[in-house]
Structures are given as structure tokens and as C-alpha cells.
Amino acid sequence: MLNISQLTKDDIIIVHQLAHRIWPDAFKDILKPEQISYMLDWMYNMNTLTEQVQTGHLYYMITLDGAPKGFIGLEPNYPDAGTLRIHKLYVDPNDQGKGLGKALLEKAVEIANELDVASINLNVNRFNNAVDFYKSQGFEIVKEEDINIGKGYYMEDYVMVKAL
């Protein structure tokens, strides 16, 4: 049975744990291990995650038969008013293809409708198979970005948008 629940600053450690479990496998064919480690330390340290929750980011965990399997991180009105940003959406690779990612996206659409925003946007690595998943869910590529994240690393992303 699938269940999606909102996380608070008190249980945001679950996102930290899931990211450290999912990322090495999800990005093994795209990024060098050193970049994966650097990005995990940068984006998924407890201080960063806690601060995000305290400043209005919304995190939801999806469980399958009671076991945590993935998460989504959202930010209302980013980068502009009237949009909902998906900063993070990850599902354990062993559980992909079971509808968990789709359920998390449906949760994002539900939140977007509650907030009365016109679109949902996200960045995704250009070499990630998730690009096709997002396209199948109504997202369109609107531009490419190469974002310098320090230490000689770049995020080579597509910016994708879904109009509501």
C-alpha cells in the first residue's frame, strides 16, 4: 500500500537517509563518485534540510507497505510567484516502475492546485532517464542550464515546466 506523508523538521532526517541510499545508484552512470559525494554533502546535510523546512519548503515521503521508498521537495513561488518548484524527487531504483514517482508528482499537482499556481517547474540532469518520465507526465523542456556548483563540478540540466 502506498502512503504519502508530509515531513517536518523533526523527521527530515528521513530525506537525508533516503538521498544517501538512492543517489549513489541513481547517478552512478552520470556523475563521478566524488561529485555525488560533494552534492550529497551540499544539498542533503541536516542543517540545509532543516533550514529549508523552516523557510517554507515542503517535503513529502512516500512509503510502500510501511517502508520509506522516496521523497519530493517543493518550494512554493519559486523562482517566481505563481509557480511551484520541484527541487527534489527521488524514488529508490529498486522500486521504480511501481507508480511511486507518478504518485509523488500527483501530490505536487495537488499542492499546486491548493496554492492556485499556474505551473510546476524543475531541473533535471540532461543525461538522467527521468527526463523521459517527466515528459510522459506533461512536462516540457524550456531550456538548458549548466550550473557551476563549485570544485569544478557542474549540474548539466534541463529546465522543465508543466502548465496547469
CSV table of C-alpha atoms in Angstrom, one decimal:
chain,number,residue,atom,x,y,z
A,1,MET,CA,0.0,0.0,0.0
A,2,LEU,CA,1.3,3.5,-1.0
A,3,ASN,CA,1.2,6.3,1.5
A,4,ILE,CA,2.4,9.9,1.2
A,5,SER,CA,3.0,12.0,4.3
A,6,GLN,CA,4.4,15.4,4.9
A,7,LEU,CA,7.7,15.6,6.8
A,8,THR,CA,8.6,18.2,9.4
A,9,LYS,CA,11.9,19.5,10.7
A,10,ASP,CA,11.7,16.7,13.3
A,11,ASP,CA,11.7,13.9,10.8
A,12,ILE,CA,13.6,15.5,7.9
A,13,ILE,CA,16.4,13.1,8.6
A,14,ILE,CA,14.4,10.6,6.5
A,15,VAL,CA,15.2,12.7,3.4
A,16,HIS,CA,18.9,12.7,4.4
A,17,GLN,CA,18.9,8.9,4.8
A,18,LEU,CA,16.9,8.3,1.6
A,19,ALA,CA,19.1,10.6,-0.5
A,20,HIS,CA,22.3,8.8,0.7
A,21,ARG,CA,20.7,5.5,-0.1
A,22,ILE,CA,19.3,6.5,-3.6
A,23,TRP,CA,21.8,8.9,-5.1
A,24,PRO,CA,24.9,6.7,-5.5
A,25,ASP,CA,22.8,4.2,-7.6
A,26,ALA,CA,20.7,6.8,-9.4
A,27,PHE,CA,23.7,8.8,-10.6
A,28,LYS,CA,26.4,6.1,-10.9
A,29,ASP,CA,26.3,6.3,-14.7
A,30,ILE,CA,26.0,10.1,-14.9
A,31,LEU,CA,28.3,11.6,-12.2
A,32,LYS,CA,31.7,10.7,-10.8
A,33,PRO,CA,31.5,9.3,-7.2
A,34,GLU,CA,33.3,12.4,-6.0
A,35,GLN,CA,30.6,14.7,-7.4
A,36,ILE,CA,27.9,12.5,-5.9
A,37,SER,CA,29.5,12.8,-2.5
A,38,TYR,CA,30.0,16.6,-2.9
A,39,MET,CA,26.4,17.2,-3.9
A,40,LEU,CA,25.0,15.0,-1.1
A,41,ASP,CA,27.1,16.9,1.4
A,42,TRP,CA,26.0,20.2,-0.1
A,43,MET,CA,22.3,19.6,-0.7
A,44,TYR,CA,21.3,16.9,1.9
A,45,ASN,CA,23.2,17.9,5.1
A,46,MET,CA,20.9,18.2,8.1
A,47,ASN,CA,21.4,21.9,8.5
A,48,THR,CA,20.4,22.7,4.9
A,49,LEU,CA,17.3,20.4,5.0
A,50,THR,CA,16.2,21.8,8.4
A,51,GLU,CA,16.6,25.4,7.2
A,52,GLN,CA,14.6,24.6,4.0
A,53,VAL,CA,11.7,23.3,6.0
A,54,GLN,CA,11.8,26.3,8.4
A,55,THR,CA,11.7,28.7,5.4
A,56,GLY,CA,8.7,27.1,3.7
A,57,HIS,CA,9.9,24.2,1.6
A,58,LEU,CA,7.6,21.2,1.7
A,59,TYR,CA,8.9,17.7,1.9
A,60,TYR,CA,6.8,14.5,1.4
A,61,MET,CA,7.8,10.9,1.9
A,62,ILE,CA,6.3,8.0,0.0
A,63,THR,CA,6.2,4.6,1.7
A,64,LEU,CA,5.3,1.2,0.2
A,65,ASP,CA,4.0,-1.3,2.7
A,66,GLY,CA,5.3,1.0,5.5
A,67,ALA,CA,8.9,1.3,4.2
A,68,PRO,CA,10.2,4.6,3.0
A,69,LYS,CA,10.9,4.5,-0.7
A,70,GLY,CA,11.2,8.1,-1.9
A,71,PHE,CA,10.6,11.7,-1.4
A,72,ILE,CA,9.7,15.0,-3.1
A,73,GLY,CA,10.9,18.5,-2.1
A,74,LEU,CA,8.8,21.5,-3.1
A,75,GLU,CA,9.1,25.3,-2.9
A,76,PRO,CA,6.1,27.5,-3.5
A,77,ASN,CA,6.5,30.6,-5.6
A,78,TYR,CA,10.0,29.8,-6.9
A,79,PRO,CA,11.5,31.2,-9.0
A,80,ASP,CA,8.5,33.5,-9.4
A,81,ALA,CA,5.1,33.9,-7.8
A,82,GLY,CA,2.6,31.6,-9.4
A,83,THR,CA,4.9,28.7,-9.7
A,84,LEU,CA,5.7,25.6,-7.7
A,85,ARG,CA,9.3,24.3,-7.8
A,86,ILE,CA,10.2,20.6,-7.5
A,87,HIS,CA,13.7,20.8,-6.1
A,88,LYS,CA,14.0,17.1,-5.4
A,89,LEU,CA,12.1,13.9,-6.5
A,90,TYR,CA,13.7,10.6,-5.9
A,91,VAL,CA,12.5,7.0,-5.7
A,92,ASP,CA,14.6,4.0,-4.7
A,93,PRO,CA,15.8,2.5,-8.0
A,94,ASN,CA,14.6,-0.9,-6.8
A,95,ASP,CA,11.1,0.4,-6.6
A,96,GLN,CA,10.9,2.4,-9.8
A,97,GLY,CA,8.2,1.4,-12.2
A,98,LYS,CA,5.7,0.9,-9.4
A,99,GLY,CA,3.9,4.2,-9.7
A,100,LEU,CA,5.7,5.9,-6.8
A,101,GLY,CA,7.2,8.7,-8.8
A,102,LYS,CA,3.9,9.3,-10.5
A,103,ALA,CA,2.1,9.4,-7.1
A,104,LEU,CA,4.7,12.0,-5.9
A,105,LEU,CA,4.1,14.1,-9.0
A,106,GLU,CA,0.3,13.9,-8.4
A,107,LYS,CA,0.9,15.1,-4.9
A,108,ALA,CA,2.8,18.1,-6.3
A,109,VAL,CA,-0.1,18.9,-8.7
A,110,GLU,CA,-2.5,18.7,-5.7
A,111,ILE,CA,-0.3,21.1,-3.7
A,112,ALA,CA,0.0,23.4,-6.8
A,113,ASN,CA,-3.8,23.4,-7.2
A,114,GLU,CA,-4.2,24.3,-3.5
A,115,LEU,CA,-1.8,27.2,-3.9
A,116,ASP,CA,-3.5,28.2,-7.1
A,117,VAL,CA,-0.3,28.4,-9.1
A,118,ALA,CA,-0.1,28.3,-12.9
A,119,SER,CA,2.8,25.9,-13.4
A,120,ILE,CA,5.2,23.5,-11.9
A,121,ASN,CA,8.9,23.7,-12.7
A,122,LEU,CA,12.0,21.6,-12.1
A,123,ASN,CA,15.6,21.0,-13.2
A,124,VAL,CA,16.8,17.5,-14.2
A,125,ASN,CA,20.2,16.3,-15.3
A,126,ARG,CA,20.2,16.1,-19.1
A,127,PHE,CA,21.6,12.6,-19.0
A,128,ASN,CA,19.1,11.3,-16.5
A,129,ASN,CA,16.4,8.8,-17.6
A,130,ALA,CA,13.9,10.8,-15.5
A,131,VAL,CA,13.7,13.3,-18.4
A,132,ASP,CA,11.5,10.8,-20.3
A,133,PHE,CA,9.4,10.2,-17.2
A,134,TYR,CA,8.8,13.9,-16.8
A,135,LYS,CA,7.9,14.2,-20.4
A,136,SER,CA,5.4,11.4,-20.0
A,137,GLN,CA,3.8,13.3,-17.1
A,138,GLY,CA,3.3,16.5,-19.2
A,139,PHE,CA,6.5,18.4,-18.5
A,140,GLU,CA,8.2,20.2,-21.4
A,141,ILE,CA,11.9,21.2,-21.8
A,142,VAL,CA,12.1,25.0,-21.9
A,143,LYS,CA,15.9,25.5,-21.7
A,144,GLU,CA,19.3,24.0,-20.8
A,145,GLU,CA,21.4,25.2,-17.9
A,146,ASP,CA,25.0,24.5,-16.9
A,147,ILE,CA,25.2,25.5,-13.2
A,148,ASN,CA,28.6,25.8,-11.6
A,149,ILE,CA,28.3,24.3,-8.2
A,150,GLY,CA,31.9,24.7,-7.2
A,151,LYS,CA,35.0,22.5,-7.0
A,152,GLY,CA,35.0,22.2,-10.8
A,153,TYR,CA,31.5,20.5,-10.9
A,154,TYR,CA,28.6,21.5,-13.0
A,155,MET,CA,24.9,20.5,-13.0
A,156,GLU,CA,24.1,20.0,-16.6
A,157,ASP,CA,20.3,20.4,-16.5
A,158,TYR,CA,17.2,20.8,-18.5
A,159,VAL,CA,14.6,23.2,-17.0
A,160,MET,CA,11.2,21.6,-17.4
A,161,VAL,CA,7.8,23.1,-16.9
A,162,LYS,CA,4.3,21.7,-16.6
A,163,ALA,CA,1.5,24.2,-17.2
A,164,LEU,CA,-1.6,23.6,-15.0
